[in-house]
Amino acid sequence: MSSLPTKRAAPGALDVASIRADFPILDLKVSGKPLVYLDNAASSQMPQPVIDRLVRYQKEQHANIHRGVHYLSETATAEFEAARKKLAAFVNAREEREVIFTSGTTESINLVMHGYGRKFIGAGDEIILTTLEHHSNIVPWQMLAEEKGAKIRVVPISDAGELRVDEYEKLFNERTKFVGLSHVSNALGTVNPVKGMIAFAHARGVPVLLDGAQAAPHLTVDVQDLDCDFYAFSGHKLCGPTGIGMLYGKAAQLERMQPFKGGGDMILSVTFEKTTYNTIPHKFEAGTPPIAAAIGLGAAIDYLTNIGMDAIAAHELELLDYATAQVNKLPGVRILGTAEHKAAVLSFVMDGVHPHDVGTLLNEDGIAVRTGHHCAQPVMQRFKVPATSRASFAFYNTMAEVDALVAGIRNVQKVFA
Amino acid sequence: MADSKALYQEVILDHNRKPRNYGALADANHKAEGHNPLCGDHITMALRLDDDRVGAIAFEGESCAICKASASMLTTNVKGKTRDEAEVLIREFRDMATGKLDVATEPHHLGRLTVFGGVRDLPTRVKCAILPWHTLHAALNAAGSASTESEQDPMHAPIGDA
């Protein structure tokens, strides 16, 4: 980590070559060609300092946490809680206890559904979601609606892939009890105007959960400024390990919620007559968590923070603007998602070529993109396509890789000509 | 490493461009729909069995090139075959696509269909090639629908993420 400060740069002036040297996997050859990894919205790659941190934890610091009085348990506990502190600072939470470790965005949302939804949402109540949501911010609420007899209302989007905020505001009524909203769309890259939407909901006493899975890796997140009640994201999309993520919740909300999972660590005392739950955040962290992954995520946060989220955002925006301009020049290729504010995602369809054929042929050129419905079938239905090809950028991608993508798309067109 | 250039051979591209026996079949007496939730591929396979023989067969739907070419070549290969002969082709095609049948060294009845042998190196695309054959099997047995994600499907694999 000692070399990190040298990578700090003014926005738009990242030392990408030096950053890439931190990512061993980027040296890989695929189909005999240098790997061009443009599937970062699905999962990003891990830099050496994070890999080293995982190894050091396992070699020197591992024991179970919040239990033993011995040296290793105290060390592991301290490192685990230090990671929580880093996450709290990363999203600018007021207090560390507002950060709950989960297995990822999906579990975070399910936690809110069980902990908040099942307690406070009942028959006839309404939950507002948007067309842009990932399935993980749709299905839990459908399960709740089915169980409680509640109703889901959906915010439509424009042809550009932007939320119709006017329609959102019209959906509110006295039965509206909750809003679930993506900060950034995973399928289209749209950055939603969440701050104003949250204020609108709060003026009507309705809490808001932000799905930040695609935002936290690309934008500076300030939960106090946004004033969201809940914020969820996954570690593996921001250079951390899989199996770890977080839920931010306002302390007052978390306090009044019921536990999600029962078990060890989430209790203060247990008798067969009565169990007293632990305080937050532990009330929501039953069982032994993925300690190494949490500490690894803390190291990933350090890594990103050292580079600077503003510099990361600026570089990724340059990549996106360049890629958009280049792909727009290609006849027979249409970009889906042309919102004014976008982050790091380029979703496209090609005349006469199914996205899965695009993906297989791009792989032949060493280029990794995602093809499919991106777990966002309502978005696909809105644009009347079965699937898209999606290139998604990270701060370690280069303009040359965008050129490789464009050449790859031309090659696909040649094969299908 | 997967050799997708070998997969996208001219014969496959040609069947994708100009699928044979594409459309509805008015006098079909066996019909099934197949879908692959991963790609959104869906096809309908309709056939007319004259006694025990495939007298006519047609397919339609939306799919990737591998699936469409596979369906097109299926129809040209199955037409005129008995039900049992068709089932043999279904089994052999599936075994080839999943790597259980080595068409270079083992006996088979697949003929030109061996151009799809390359999918065995592309696990995510195996389902695309097999879907028409599953759907044909469903149609022959009047099961009504086939899916690459059914419980019984040996190719079943979980699909997820963002």
Coordinates of C-alpha atoms in Angstrom, one line a residue:
Chain A
M1 CA 0.0 0.0 0.0
S2 CA 3.0 2.3 0.3
S3 CA 3.1 3.1 -3.4
L4 CA -0.6 4.2 -3.4
P5 CA -0.3 7.9 -2.7
T6 CA 1.7 8.4 -5.9
K7 CA -1.4 7.3 -7.8
R8 CA -3.4 10.2 -6.5
A9 CA -4.0 12.5 -9.4
A10 CA -6.2 15.4 -10.5
P11 CA -9.6 14.3 -11.8
G12 CA -9.3 13.0 -15.4
A13 CA -5.6 12.4 -15.0
L14 CA -5.3 9.0 -13.5
D15 CA -2.0 7.1 -13.9
V16 CA -3.8 4.2 -15.5
A17 CA -0.6 2.3 -16.4
S18 CA 0.5 2.3 -12.8
I19 CA -3.0 1.3 -11.6
R20 CA -3.1 -1.6 -14.0
A21 CA 0.1 -2.9 -12.7
D22 CA -1.7 -3.5 -9.4
F23 CA -4.2 -5.9 -11.0
P24 CA -2.5 -9.2 -11.8
I25 CA -5.5 -10.6 -13.7
L26 CA -5.3 -7.8 -16.3
D27 CA -2.1 -9.4 -17.7
L28 CA -4.2 -12.5 -18.7
K29 CA -4.4 -13.6 -22.3
V30 CA -7.8 -14.8 -23.5
S31 CA -8.2 -16.6 -26.8
G32 CA -4.5 -15.7 -27.3
K33 CA -5.3 -12.0 -27.0
P34 CA -4.8 -9.6 -24.1
L35 CA -7.8 -9.6 -21.8
V36 CA -10.1 -6.6 -22.3
Y37 CA -12.2 -6.7 -19.2
L38 CA -15.4 -4.7 -19.7
D39 CA -17.7 -6.6 -17.4
N40 CA -17.1 -4.5 -14.3
A41 CA -20.7 -3.9 -13.6
A42 CA -21.1 -7.7 -13.0
S43 CA -17.9 -7.9 -10.9
S44 CA -14.7 -5.9 -10.8
Q45 CA -11.2 -7.2 -10.4
M46 CA -9.1 -7.2 -7.3
P47 CA -5.8 -5.3 -6.9
Q48 CA -2.7 -6.8 -5.3
P49 CA -3.0 -4.8 -2.0
V50 CA -6.4 -6.3 -1.4
I51 CA -5.2 -9.8 -2.3
D52 CA -2.3 -9.3 0.1
R53 CA -4.6 -8.1 2.8
L54 CA -6.7 -11.3 2.6
V55 CA -3.6 -13.4 2.7
R56 CA -2.1 -11.5 5.7
Y57 CA -5.4 -11.9 7.6
Q58 CA -5.5 -15.6 7.1
K59 CA -1.8 -16.0 7.8
E60 CA -1.5 -13.8 10.9
Q61 CA -4.8 -12.6 12.2
H62 CA -7.6 -15.1 11.9
A63 CA -9.9 -16.2 14.7
N64 CA -13.6 -15.9 15.3
I65 CA -14.8 -12.4 16.3
H66 CA -16.7 -10.9 19.2
R67 CA -16.1 -14.1 21.2
G68 CA -12.7 -15.1 22.5
V69 CA -10.6 -13.1 25.0
H70 CA -7.4 -14.4 23.3
Y71 CA -5.0 -12.5 21.2
L72 CA -6.2 -13.7 17.8
S73 CA -9.8 -13.2 18.5
E74 CA -9.2 -9.6 19.7
T75 CA -7.1 -8.9 16.6
A76 CA -9.6 -10.3 14.2
T77 CA -12.4 -8.4 16.0
A78 CA -10.4 -5.1 15.9
E79 CA -9.7 -5.6 12.1
F80 CA -13.3 -6.5 11.3
E81 CA -14.6 -3.4 13.2
A82 CA -11.9 -1.3 11.5
A83 CA -13.3 -2.4 8.2
R84 CA -16.8 -1.3 9.4
K85 CA -15.3 2.1 10.3
K86 CA -13.8 2.4 6.8
L87 CA -17.2 1.6 5.2
A88 CA -18.9 4.1 7.4
A89 CA -16.5 6.8 6.3
F90 CA -16.8 5.7 2.7
V91 CA -20.5 6.5 2.6
N92 CA -20.3 9.3 5.2
A93 CA -22.5 7.5 7.7
R94 CA -23.0 9.4 11.0
E95 CA -22.1 6.4 13.1
E96 CA -20.3 3.1 12.5
R97 CA -23.3 1.2 14.0
E98 CA -25.3 2.3 11.0
V99 CA -23.2 -0.1 8.8
I100 CA -24.3 -3.7 8.7
F101 CA -22.2 -6.3 7.0
T102 CA -24.2 -8.5 4.6
S103 CA -23.3 -10.9 1.9
G104 CA -24.0 -8.3 -0.7
T105 CA -26.7 -6.0 -2.1
T106 CA -29.2 -8.8 -2.5
E107 CA -29.0 -9.8 1.2
S108 CA -29.0 -6.1 2.2
I109 CA -32.3 -5.6 0.4
N110 CA -33.7 -8.8 1.7
L111 CA -32.7 -7.7 5.2
V112 CA -34.7 -4.5 4.8
M113 CA -37.6 -6.4 3.4
H114 CA -37.7 -8.8 6.4
G115 CA -36.6 -6.3 9.1
Y116 CA -38.6 -3.3 8.0
G117 CA -41.1 -4.5 5.4
R118 CA -42.6 -7.4 7.3
K119 CA -43.0 -5.3 10.4
F120 CA -44.3 -2.0 9.0
I121 CA -45.9 -2.8 5.7
G122 CA -49.4 -4.4 5.7
A123 CA -52.4 -5.2 3.6
G124 CA -53.3 -2.5 1.1
D125 CA -50.1 -0.7 1.6
E126 CA -48.1 0.4 -1.5
I127 CA -44.4 0.1 -2.3
I128 CA -42.9 2.2 -5.1
L129 CA -40.2 0.7 -7.3
T130 CA -38.9 1.7 -10.7
T131 CA -38.7 0.1 -14.1
L132 CA -34.9 0.4 -13.8
E133 CA -34.6 -1.9 -10.8
H134 CA -32.4 -5.0 -10.8
H135 CA -34.4 -8.2 -10.0
S136 CA -32.8 -8.1 -6.5
N137 CA -34.8 -4.8 -5.8
I138 CA -38.0 -6.2 -7.3
V139 CA -38.4 -9.8 -6.1
P140 CA -38.0 -9.4 -2.4
W141 CA -40.7 -6.7 -2.5
Q142 CA -43.0 -8.9 -4.6
M143 CA -42.5 -11.7 -2.0
L144 CA -43.5 -9.2 0.7
A145 CA -46.5 -7.9 -1.3
E146 CA -47.7 -11.4 -1.8
E147 CA -47.4 -12.3 1.9
K148 CA -49.0 -9.1 3.2
G149 CA -51.4 -8.3 0.4
A150 CA -49.5 -5.1 -0.4
K151 CA -49.2 -3.5 -3.8
I152 CA -46.2 -2.6 -6.0
R153 CA -46.3 0.6 -8.0
V154 CA -43.8 1.1 -10.7
V155 CA -42.2 4.4 -11.9
P156 CA -41.9 4.3 -15.7
I157 CA -38.9 5.5 -17.7
S158 CA -38.5 7.6 -20.8
D159 CA -37.0 6.4 -24.1
A160 CA -33.7 7.7 -23.0
G161 CA -33.9 5.4 -19.9
E162 CA -34.5 8.2 -17.4
L163 CA -37.0 7.9 -14.6
R164 CA -40.2 9.8 -15.1
V165 CA -40.0 11.8 -11.9
D166 CA -43.4 13.5 -12.7
E167 CA -45.0 10.0 -12.8
Y168 CA -43.1 9.0 -9.6
E169 CA -44.6 11.9 -7.7
K170 CA -48.1 11.0 -8.9
L171 CA -47.8 7.5 -7.5
F172 CA -47.8 8.7 -3.9
N173 CA -50.9 8.4 -1.8
E174 CA -51.8 7.8 1.8
R175 CA -51.1 4.0 1.4
T176 CA -47.5 4.6 0.1
K177 CA -45.2 3.0 2.7
F178 CA -41.9 2.5 1.1
V179 CA -39.7 3.4 -1.9
G180 CA -37.0 1.2 -3.4
L181 CA -34.8 2.9 -5.9
S182 CA -31.6 2.2 -7.8
H183 CA -29.0 5.0 -7.5
V184 CA -27.5 3.9 -10.9
S185 CA -29.2 1.5 -13.3
N186 CA -27.2 -1.7 -13.9
A187 CA -28.6 -2.3 -17.4
L188 CA -28.5 1.2 -18.8
G189 CA -26.1 3.2 -16.6
T190 CA -28.6 5.9 -15.8
V191 CA -27.8 8.0 -12.7
N192 CA -31.1 8.7 -11.1
P193 CA -32.0 12.0 -9.5
V194 CA -32.3 10.3 -6.2
K195 CA -31.8 13.2 -3.8
G196 CA -34.9 15.1 -5.0
M197 CA -36.9 11.8 -5.1
I198 CA -35.9 11.0 -1.5
A199 CA -36.9 14.5 -0.3
F200 CA -40.2 14.1 -2.0
A201 CA -40.8 10.8 -0.3
H202 CA -39.7 12.1 3.1
A203 CA -42.1 15.0 2.8
R204 CA -44.8 12.4 2.8
G205 CA -43.2 10.3 5.6
V206 CA -42.1 7.5 3.3
P207 CA -38.7 5.9 3.8
V208 CA -36.4 5.2 0.9
L209 CA -33.9 2.4 0.2
L210 CA -31.2 3.1 -2.4
D211 CA -29.7 0.1 -4.3
G212 CA -26.2 1.4 -4.7
A213 CA -24.7 -1.7 -6.3
Q214 CA -23.8 0.2 -9.5
A215 CA -23.2 3.6 -7.9
A216 CA -20.8 3.0 -5.0
P217 CA -18.0 1.8 -7.4
H218 CA -18.3 4.9 -9.5
L219 CA -19.6 7.9 -7.5
T220 CA -18.9 9.5 -4.2
V221 CA -21.7 8.3 -2.0
D222 CA -22.8 10.6 0.9
V223 CA -25.7 9.0 2.7
Q224 CA -26.2 12.1 4.9
D225 CA -26.4 14.4 1.9
L226 CA -28.7 12.0 0.1
D227 CA -30.7 11.5 3.3
C228 CA -31.7 8.0 2.3
D229 CA -32.9 5.7 5.0
F230 CA -31.1 2.7 3.6
Y231 CA -28.2 2.2 1.2
A232 CA -27.0 -1.2 -0.1
F233 CA -24.0 -2.3 -2.1
S234 CA -21.7 -5.2 -2.8
G235 CA -18.0 -5.5 -2.1
H236 CA -17.1 -7.5 -5.3
K237 CA -18.2 -4.6 -7.5
L238 CA -15.6 -2.3 -6.0
C239 CA -12.5 -4.4 -6.1
G240 CA -13.3 -6.3 -2.9
P241 CA -14.1 -10.0 -2.4
T242 CA -17.4 -11.8 -3.2
G243 CA -19.7 -12.7 -0.3
I244 CA -19.4 -9.4 1.4
G245 CA -21.4 -6.2 1.1
M246 CA -23.1 -3.7 3.3
L247 CA -26.3 -2.1 4.3
Y248 CA -26.3 1.4 5.6
G249 CA -29.4 2.2 7.6
K250 CA -30.3 5.3 9.7
A251 CA -29.8 4.3 13.3
A252 CA -33.4 5.2 14.2
Q253 CA -34.7 2.9 11.4
L254 CA -32.4 0.0 12.3
E255 CA -33.4 0.3 16.0
R256 CA -37.1 -0.1 15.3
M257 CA -36.7 -3.0 12.8
Q258 CA -37.0 -6.7 13.7
P259 CA -34.0 -9.0 13.2
F260 CA -33.5 -10.7 9.9
K261 CA -31.7 -13.9 10.9
G262 CA -31.6 -15.5 14.3
G263 CA -28.5 -17.0 15.9
G264 CA -25.3 -16.2 17.7
D265 CA -23.8 -12.7 18.0
M266 CA -27.2 -11.1 17.4
I267 CA -28.4 -11.7 21.0
L268 CA -27.6 -10.2 24.4
S269 CA -29.1 -13.1 26.3
V270 CA -31.0 -16.2 25.5
T271 CA -33.3 -18.4 27.7
F272 CA -36.0 -20.6 26.4
E273 CA -38.5 -18.1 27.9
K274 CA -37.1 -15.0 26.4
T275 CA -34.2 -13.8 24.1
T276 CA -33.0 -10.2 24.2
Y277 CA -31.5 -9.0 20.9
N278 CA -28.2 -7.3 20.6
T279 CA -27.8 -3.6 19.8
I280 CA -27.3 -2.5 16.2
P281 CA -25.4 -3.4 14.0
H282 CA -25.0 -6.8 15.7
K283 CA -28.7 -7.4 15.9
F284 CA -28.5 -8.0 12.1
E285 CA -25.3 -10.0 12.0
A286 CA -26.2 -13.4 13.2
G287 CA -23.6 -16.1 13.0
T288 CA -19.9 -15.9 12.0
P289 CA -19.6 -13.4 9.2
P290 CA -17.1 -13.7 6.3
I291 CA -14.4 -11.9 8.4
A292 CA -11.6 -12.1 5.8
A293 CA -13.9 -10.8 3.1
A294 CA -15.0 -7.9 5.3
I295 CA -11.4 -7.0 6.1
G296 CA -10.6 -7.3 2.3
L297 CA -13.4 -5.0 1.5
G298 CA -11.9 -2.5 4.0
A299 CA -8.6 -2.7 2.1
A300 CA -10.5 -2.2 -1.2
I301 CA -12.1 0.9 0.2
D302 CA -8.6 2.1 1.2
Y303 CA -7.4 1.4 -2.3
L304 CA -10.2 3.3 -4.0
T305 CA -10.1 6.2 -1.5
N306 CA -6.3 6.6 -2.2
I307 CA -7.0 7.0 -5.9
G308 CA -9.9 9.2 -5.1
M309 CA -13.5 8.6 -6.1
D310 CA -13.7 11.9 -8.0
A311 CA -10.7 11.0 -10.1
I312 CA -12.2 7.5 -10.7
A313 CA -15.5 9.0 -11.8
A314 CA -13.8 11.5 -14.1
H315 CA -11.8 8.8 -15.9
E316 CA -14.7 6.5 -16.3
L317 CA -16.8 9.3 -17.7
E318 CA -14.1 10.0 -20.3
L319 CA -14.1 6.3 -21.2
L320 CA -17.9 6.3 -21.4
D321 CA -18.1 9.5 -23.5
Y322 CA -15.4 8.1 -25.9
A323 CA -17.0 4.7 -26.2
T324 CA -20.5 6.3 -26.8
A325 CA -19.1 8.5 -29.6
Q326 CA -17.3 5.6 -31.2
V327 CA -20.1 3.1 -31.0
N328 CA -22.6 5.8 -32.3
K329 CA -20.5 5.9 -35.5
L330 CA -21.2 2.3 -36.2
P331 CA -24.2 1.7 -38.5
G332 CA -26.5 -1.0 -37.3
V333 CA -25.6 -0.6 -33.6
R334 CA -28.0 1.1 -31.2
I335 CA -27.1 2.2 -27.7
L336 CA -29.9 1.6 -25.1
G337 CA -29.8 4.2 -22.3
T338 CA -29.0 7.7 -23.5
A339 CA -29.7 9.5 -20.2
E340 CA -28.0 12.8 -19.7
H341 CA -26.4 11.5 -16.5
K342 CA -24.8 8.1 -16.9
A343 CA -22.1 6.1 -15.2
A344 CA -19.7 3.6 -16.8
V345 CA -22.3 1.4 -18.6
L346 CA -22.7 1.1 -22.4
S347 CA -25.6 -1.2 -23.3
F348 CA -26.2 -1.9 -27.0
V349 CA -28.0 -4.0 -29.6
M350 CA -26.9 -4.9 -33.1
D351 CA -29.1 -5.3 -36.1
G352 CA -29.5 -9.0 -37.0
V353 CA -27.1 -10.3 -34.3
H354 CA -28.3 -11.7 -31.0
P355 CA -26.3 -10.4 -28.0
H356 CA -25.2 -13.9 -27.1
D357 CA -23.5 -14.3 -30.5
V358 CA -21.9 -10.8 -30.0
G359 CA -20.6 -12.0 -26.6
T360 CA -19.2 -15.2 -27.9
L361 CA -17.4 -13.5 -30.9
L362 CA -16.1 -10.7 -28.7
N363 CA -14.6 -13.3 -26.4
E364 CA -12.7 -14.6 -29.4
D365 CA -11.0 -11.2 -29.4
G366 CA -10.3 -11.4 -25.6
I367 CA -13.1 -9.0 -24.8
A368 CA -15.3 -9.7 -21.9
V369 CA -18.8 -8.1 -22.0
R370 CA -22.0 -9.1 -20.4
T371 CA -24.8 -10.3 -22.7
G372 CA -28.3 -11.1 -21.5
H373 CA -31.1 -9.4 -19.7
H374 CA -28.8 -8.2 -16.9
C375 CA -31.3 -9.3 -14.2
A376 CA -33.4 -6.4 -15.3
Q377 CA -36.1 -7.9 -17.5
P378 CA -38.5 -5.0 -17.0
V379 CA -35.9 -2.8 -18.7
M380 CA -35.6 -5.3 -21.6
Q381 CA -39.4 -5.4 -21.9
R382 CA -39.5 -1.6 -21.9
F383 CA -37.1 -1.5 -24.9
K384 CA -38.7 -4.6 -26.5
V385 CA -35.4 -6.5 -26.7
P386 CA -34.8 -9.9 -25.3
A387 CA -31.3 -9.0 -24.2
T388 CA -28.4 -6.5 -24.8
S389 CA -24.7 -6.6 -24.9
R390 CA -23.2 -4.5 -22.1
A391 CA -19.7 -3.1 -21.8
S392 CA -19.1 -1.6 -18.3
F393 CA -16.0 0.3 -17.4
A394 CA -13.8 0.6 -14.4
F395 CA -11.0 3.1 -13.6
Y396 CA -8.4 0.6 -14.8
N397 CA -9.8 0.5 -18.3
T398 CA -8.1 2.4 -21.1
M399 CA -9.1 4.3 -24.3
A400 CA -7.2 1.5 -26.2
E401 CA -9.6 -1.0 -24.7
V402 CA -12.5 1.0 -26.0
D403 CA -10.9 0.9 -29.4
A404 CA -10.6 -2.9 -29.1
L405 CA -14.3 -3.1 -28.2
V406 CA -15.2 -1.1 -31.3
A407 CA -12.9 -3.2 -33.5
G408 CA -14.5 -6.3 -32.0
I409 CA -18.0 -5.1 -32.8
R410 CA -16.9 -4.4 -36.4
N411 CA -15.6 -7.9 -36.5
V412 CA -18.9 -9.3 -35.4
Q413 CA -20.6 -7.3 -38.1
K414 CA -18.2 -8.8 -40.6
V415 CA -18.9 -12.4 -39.5
F416 CA -22.7 -11.8 -39.8
A417 CA -22.5 -9.7 -43.0
Chain B
M1 CA -9.8 -22.3 -25.1
A2 CA -13.1 -22.1 -26.9
D3 CA -12.8 -21.7 -30.6
S4 CA -15.8 -19.8 -31.5
K5 CA -14.5 -19.1 -35.0
A6 CA -14.8 -22.8 -35.7
L7 CA -18.4 -22.7 -34.3
Y8 CA -19.5 -19.7 -36.5
Q9 CA -18.9 -21.7 -39.7
E10 CA -20.5 -20.7 -43.0
V11 CA -23.0 -23.5 -42.8
I12 CA -24.3 -22.2 -39.4
L13 CA -24.2 -18.5 -40.6
D14 CA -26.1 -19.6 -43.7
H15 CA -28.8 -21.4 -41.8
N16 CA -29.1 -18.4 -39.4
R17 CA -29.5 -16.0 -42.4
K18 CA -31.9 -18.2 -44.3
P19 CA -33.5 -20.7 -41.9
R20 CA -35.1 -23.7 -43.6
N21 CA -38.7 -24.7 -42.7
Y22 CA -39.2 -21.5 -40.9
G23 CA -42.8 -20.5 -40.1
A24 CA -46.1 -22.1 -38.9
L25 CA -47.3 -25.5 -39.9
A26 CA -51.0 -25.5 -40.5
D27 CA -51.6 -29.2 -40.3
A28 CA -49.3 -29.9 -37.3
N29 CA -50.4 -32.7 -35.0
H30 CA -47.5 -32.3 -32.5
K31 CA -46.2 -29.0 -31.2
A32 CA -44.1 -27.7 -28.4
E33 CA -42.5 -24.5 -27.2
G34 CA -39.0 -24.2 -25.9
H35 CA -37.4 -21.3 -24.1
N36 CA -34.0 -20.4 -22.7
P37 CA -34.4 -17.9 -19.9
L38 CA -30.7 -17.0 -20.0
C39 CA -30.9 -15.5 -23.6
G40 CA -34.6 -15.0 -23.9
D41 CA -34.5 -17.5 -26.8
H42 CA -37.9 -19.0 -27.5
I43 CA -38.9 -21.3 -30.4
T44 CA -41.9 -23.3 -31.4
M45 CA -41.4 -26.6 -33.0
A46 CA -44.4 -28.0 -35.0
L47 CA -44.6 -31.3 -36.8
R48 CA -46.9 -33.6 -38.5
L49 CA -46.5 -37.3 -37.8
D50 CA -47.8 -39.5 -40.6
D51 CA -48.2 -42.8 -38.8
D52 CA -44.8 -43.0 -37.1
R53 CA -42.8 -40.8 -39.6
V54 CA -42.2 -37.0 -39.5
G55 CA -44.1 -36.0 -42.6
A56 CA -43.6 -32.2 -42.1
I57 CA -41.8 -30.0 -39.6
A58 CA -41.4 -26.3 -39.1
F59 CA -40.1 -23.9 -36.4
E60 CA -40.4 -20.3 -35.6
G61 CA -39.3 -17.9 -32.8
E62 CA -36.7 -15.5 -31.7
S63 CA -33.2 -16.7 -30.9
C64 CA -29.5 -16.4 -31.3
A65 CA -27.7 -17.6 -34.4
I66 CA -26.6 -20.9 -32.8
C67 CA -30.1 -21.8 -31.7
K68 CA -31.7 -20.7 -35.0
A69 CA -29.2 -22.6 -37.2
S70 CA -29.5 -25.7 -34.9
A71 CA -33.3 -25.6 -35.3
S72 CA -33.1 -25.1 -39.1
M73 CA -30.7 -28.0 -39.5
L74 CA -32.8 -30.1 -37.2
T75 CA -35.8 -29.7 -39.5
T76 CA -33.9 -30.7 -42.6
N77 CA -32.4 -33.7 -40.8
V78 CA -35.5 -35.0 -39.0
K79 CA -37.9 -34.7 -41.9
G80 CA -38.8 -38.2 -43.2
K81 CA -37.4 -39.9 -40.1
T82 CA -39.3 -42.2 -37.8
R83 CA -40.0 -41.2 -34.3
D84 CA -37.3 -43.6 -33.0
E85 CA -34.8 -42.3 -35.5
A86 CA -35.5 -38.8 -34.4
E87 CA -35.0 -39.7 -30.8
V88 CA -31.6 -41.2 -31.6
L89 CA -30.6 -37.9 -33.3
I90 CA -31.8 -36.0 -30.3
R91 CA -29.8 -38.1 -27.9
E92 CA -26.7 -38.1 -30.1
F93 CA -26.9 -34.3 -30.7
R94 CA -27.2 -33.7 -26.9
D95 CA -24.3 -36.0 -26.2
M96 CA -22.1 -34.3 -28.8
A97 CA -22.9 -30.9 -27.4
T98 CA -22.2 -31.9 -23.9
G99 CA -19.0 -33.7 -24.7
K100 CA -20.3 -37.2 -24.0
L101 CA -20.1 -38.3 -27.6
D102 CA -16.8 -37.8 -29.6
V103 CA -18.1 -37.7 -33.1
A104 CA -14.5 -38.1 -34.4
T105 CA -14.0 -41.5 -32.9
E106 CA -17.5 -42.9 -32.1
P107 CA -20.3 -44.0 -34.4
H108 CA -23.2 -41.7 -34.9
H109 CA -25.9 -40.6 -37.3
L110 CA -25.4 -36.8 -37.1
G111 CA -23.9 -36.1 -40.5
R112 CA -23.5 -32.3 -41.1
L113 CA -24.9 -31.7 -37.6
T114 CA -21.4 -32.2 -36.4
V115 CA -20.7 -28.6 -37.2
F116 CA -22.2 -27.9 -33.8
G117 CA -19.5 -30.0 -32.1
G118 CA -17.6 -26.9 -31.1
V119 CA -20.3 -25.8 -28.6
R120 CA -19.0 -28.3 -26.1
D121 CA -16.1 -25.9 -25.5
L122 CA -18.5 -23.0 -24.8
P123 CA -20.6 -24.1 -21.8
T124 CA -22.8 -21.0 -21.9
R125 CA -23.8 -21.7 -25.5
V126 CA -24.5 -25.4 -25.2
K127 CA -28.1 -24.7 -24.2
C128 CA -28.5 -22.5 -27.3
A129 CA -27.7 -25.4 -29.6
I130 CA -29.6 -28.0 -27.7
L131 CA -32.9 -26.0 -27.2
P132 CA -34.4 -27.0 -30.6
W133 CA -33.7 -30.7 -29.9
H134 CA -35.3 -30.5 -26.4
T135 CA -38.3 -28.8 -28.0
L136 CA -38.5 -31.5 -30.7
H137 CA -38.4 -34.2 -27.9
A138 CA -41.2 -32.4 -26.1
A139 CA -43.2 -32.1 -29.3
L140 CA -42.8 -35.8 -30.2
N141 CA -43.9 -36.7 -26.6
A142 CA -46.5 -34.0 -26.6
A143 CA -45.1 -32.6 -23.4
G144 CA -46.1 -29.1 -24.6
S145 CA -43.0 -27.1 -23.5
A146 CA -39.3 -27.5 -23.0
S147 CA -36.9 -25.3 -21.1
T148 CA -33.2 -25.3 -20.8
E149 CA -33.8 -24.6 -17.1
S150 CA -36.1 -27.5 -16.2
E151 CA -35.3 -29.7 -13.2
Q152 CA -34.7 -32.8 -15.4
D153 CA -32.3 -30.9 -17.7
P154 CA -28.8 -32.3 -17.4
M155 CA -27.6 -28.9 -18.6
H156 CA -29.3 -27.1 -15.8
A157 CA -27.0 -24.4 -14.3
P158 CA -27.8 -21.5 -12.0
I159 CA -27.7 -18.1 -13.6
G160 CA -27.4 -14.9 -11.8
D161 CA -25.7 -11.6 -11.0
A162 CA -26.0 -8.2 -12.3

